[in-house]
């Protein structure tokens, strides 16, 4: 038993996170990537600490409508007299929440379809890939609008709808990687050892496509956040929640641009752009490290 | 007579060549690559049977069919008297780990995301061949010592990319041997390794034959290492066995023109010998196995070609106790 324990401990502390550490070491040298990552971390902290940062309750009227920026309200107030700064801070929560959850859902569907399709091939592959193609060629925004009109504007529906249009690209990516993994001899060796298909899928294929999936997740998050803002801006967002998209929708509707407080439209816009940019920086950096053609130095 | 460990009867494996939908509609036929086209051989217990031939002659396909990785188009494979393609799935599950394989490329045959311990213990875990974690650990330890990955504790926690080619091949061998198999297909196990490591890996294989009674099918194109380990040998050409017999006899007295050409091409590090030696050069490449030549498949490249070679396929002739050859030169008419 002591031997077993010794092995466990070596595994646990010795080298478990070696690959991740190595990845971080290279990543740290990428300035753009670090900038993006810091921005994302700041956004996440803001989202988590929103109630402590905001000076006012974002759902309360705290002043006159359309006040220009002043010492009490640094970005002024909206059409109902709510504090723009507090609204924007709370908006971070919804944007991140929708973005991350929709992405996880789409990554889950995409990976499952991609792995099964690539591994089993034949009729299963044909069927799944035609379905994937179908979703891939549907024009995203119009489809989103139709779906959210049918399903109704609540935050869970928005997440589902975004996931539905985002999964096909992940599925394609994962399938092609699975196809190449499938021909490696260690898969055949596993079959010889008596492994079932399910075992091979999880223990051999999935662990090897996981880095690819995580890289694609970063890109999908950006898309999901922008899509959520787009939907909300079109008035299809969840009206009971504050997101940057709904803020822009109301700002537009009440003519904020030409009112006494144009910051109503500028501030959520900037918040959205910076977050989107941050994710793009991170995905570029990861791509540079992971993509063998762009790799400046070998990771392994 | 004792039953052989492995019995192969008239084995055929054709692969359909896909030429696209339009082609198959227009011509209404499917082409086949006749990778293995009617071969038969027996392997006795503790024997090392060598299957040799050029790239693409069907050696590896034979090895994989024999292990049940491909279903044969025709013919039988019997393991200790059981036809492995006819026994029930459950029974096959139970004996499958008794037939293992060692691959050519140790960089491809190990999962890069598994540790050495997990790689080696996987066959045991999948077949539930251990009673306790301790036993699992001890068996992996022991087999690692057997393949000379010492000290095992250091190697267990490593990933394949942290090992050298020779060490990886030792891991692959440990994995194949851990279930105490009766039969192992070794598919060019040393061709990717440095010459200095080859002997030690081959000696490992010989050692396991003595200690565990393993029978081998050794697939190679390298006749020098084949002679070092092998007992009997079969020479394959375009999916068929052209000559088979005791390995020393076969190398010293090759009867088939193809075997003679193969053996004359073995480099000998002696310039004096090389100058005197008559090398048989073969013209051209082996033809495609999609449409193999008529009659004797070797006739387009054969230096002793006769009229009959083109028209009729020769049968096997026993030239000297069990040394058989498939060539018109040896058939008395």
Short mmCIF file of C-alpha atoms in Angstrom, two decimals, chain B residues 18-131:
data_model
loop_
_atom_site.label_atom_id
_atom_site.label_comp_id
_atom_site.label_asym_id
_atom_site.label_seq_id
_atom_site.Cartn_x
_atom_site.Cartn_y
_atom_site.Cartn_z
CA UNK B 18 -13.23 3.91 -53.29
CA UNK B 19 -13.09 5.87 -56.52
CA UNK B 20 -16.02 8.11 -55.84
CA UNK B 21 -19.70 7.89 -56.55
CA UNK B 22 -19.56 8.81 -60.24
CA UNK B 23 -17.02 6.10 -61.02
CA UNK B 24 -19.03 3.40 -59.32
CA UNK B 25 -22.24 4.45 -61.09
CA UNK B 26 -20.58 4.64 -64.50
CA UNK B 27 -18.61 1.43 -64.35
CA UNK B 28 -20.70 -0.48 -61.86
CA UNK B 29 -17.78 -2.19 -60.23
CA UNK B 30 -15.63 -1.90 -57.20
CA UNK B 31 -11.89 -2.42 -57.33
CA UNK B 32 -10.16 -4.33 -54.60
CA UNK B 33 -6.66 -4.15 -53.28
CA UNK B 34 -5.79 -7.76 -52.76
CA UNK B 35 -3.57 -7.14 -49.77
CA UNK B 36 -3.51 -10.78 -48.70
CA UNK B 37 -4.51 -13.32 -51.30
CA UNK B 38 -4.71 -16.86 -50.05
CA UNK B 39 -1.96 -17.58 -47.57
CA UNK B 40 -1.62 -20.52 -45.19
CA UNK B 41 0.86 -21.22 -42.44
CA UNK B 42 1.09 -22.73 -38.95
CA UNK B 43 3.03 -21.41 -35.98
CA UNK B 44 4.00 -23.93 -33.32
CA UNK B 45 4.32 -23.16 -29.66
CA UNK B 46 7.33 -21.04 -28.68
CA UNK B 47 8.26 -20.64 -32.29
CA UNK B 48 9.30 -17.37 -33.90
CA UNK B 49 7.80 -17.29 -37.33
CA UNK B 50 9.13 -14.58 -39.63
CA UNK B 51 7.03 -13.02 -42.35
CA UNK B 52 9.29 -11.10 -44.72
CA UNK B 53 8.83 -9.17 -47.92
CA UNK B 54 8.86 -5.75 -49.52
CA UNK B 55 6.77 -2.83 -48.37
CA UNK B 56 3.16 -3.29 -49.42
CA UNK B 57 3.27 -7.05 -49.85
CA UNK B 58 0.65 -7.63 -47.17
CA UNK B 59 2.80 -8.56 -44.16
CA UNK B 60 1.24 -6.09 -41.75
CA UNK B 61 -2.29 -6.81 -43.01
CA UNK B 62 -1.71 -10.48 -42.29
CA UNK B 63 -0.54 -9.62 -38.78
CA UNK B 64 -3.63 -7.53 -38.12
CA UNK B 65 -6.10 -10.07 -39.47
CA UNK B 66 -4.48 -12.73 -37.33
CA UNK B 67 -5.15 -10.58 -34.26
CA UNK B 68 -8.76 -10.03 -35.25
CA UNK B 69 -8.29 -6.33 -36.03
CA UNK B 70 -9.55 -6.81 -39.58
CA UNK B 71 -12.16 -9.29 -40.67
CA UNK B 72 -10.81 -11.53 -43.42
CA UNK B 73 -12.51 -11.67 -46.82
CA UNK B 74 -12.07 -15.43 -46.79
CA UNK B 75 -10.20 -18.12 -44.94
CA UNK B 76 -9.68 -19.06 -41.32
CA UNK B 77 -7.49 -18.06 -38.44
CA UNK B 78 -7.37 -20.58 -35.63
CA UNK B 79 -5.88 -19.77 -32.28
CA UNK B 80 -5.26 -23.00 -30.34
CA UNK B 81 -7.91 -24.67 -32.43
CA UNK B 82 -10.58 -21.93 -32.06
CA UNK B 83 -11.57 -20.09 -35.19
CA UNK B 84 -11.24 -16.52 -33.90
CA UNK B 85 -13.86 -15.15 -36.28
CA UNK B 86 -16.49 -17.71 -35.36
CA UNK B 87 -16.31 -18.00 -31.60
CA UNK B 88 -18.78 -16.01 -29.53
CA UNK B 89 -18.08 -12.42 -28.65
CA UNK B 90 -17.92 -13.16 -24.94
CA UNK B 91 -15.44 -15.93 -25.41
CA UNK B 92 -13.38 -13.73 -27.72
CA UNK B 93 -13.36 -11.01 -25.05
CA UNK B 94 -11.90 -13.50 -22.64
CA UNK B 95 -9.03 -14.60 -24.84
CA UNK B 96 -8.35 -11.41 -26.75
CA UNK B 97 -5.64 -10.24 -24.36
CA UNK B 98 -3.75 -13.47 -25.05
CA UNK B 99 -2.95 -12.12 -28.51
CA UNK B 100 -0.93 -8.91 -28.51
CA UNK B 101 1.03 -6.71 -30.86
CA UNK B 102 4.24 -4.71 -30.76
CA UNK B 103 4.23 -1.87 -33.24
CA UNK B 104 6.91 -0.47 -35.46
CA UNK B 105 6.74 3.16 -34.40
CA UNK B 106 6.94 3.71 -30.65
CA UNK B 107 6.12 7.40 -31.20
CA UNK B 108 2.70 6.53 -32.58
CA UNK B 109 1.74 3.55 -30.50
CA UNK B 110 1.66 5.28 -27.10
CA UNK B 111 -1.01 7.81 -26.15
CA UNK B 112 0.89 11.09 -25.56
CA UNK B 113 -1.48 12.04 -22.74
CA UNK B 114 -1.09 8.92 -20.67
CA UNK B 115 1.61 8.22 -18.15
CA UNK B 116 3.78 5.13 -18.46
CA UNK B 117 2.00 3.49 -15.51
CA UNK B 118 -1.39 4.02 -17.14
CA UNK B 119 -0.17 2.82 -20.52
CA UNK B 120 1.26 -0.41 -19.15
CA UNK B 121 -1.55 -1.14 -16.71
CA UNK B 122 -4.32 -0.43 -19.23
CA UNK B 123 -4.63 -3.99 -20.59
CA UNK B 124 -4.84 -5.32 -17.02
CA UNK B 125 -7.44 -2.74 -16.03
CA UNK B 126 -9.56 -3.28 -19.14
CA UNK B 127 -9.61 -7.05 -18.69
CA UNK B 128 -9.86 -6.89 -14.89
CA UNK B 129 -6.86 -9.15 -14.53
CA UNK B 130 -5.96 -7.98 -11.02
CA UNK B 131 -7.54 -8.35 -7.62
#
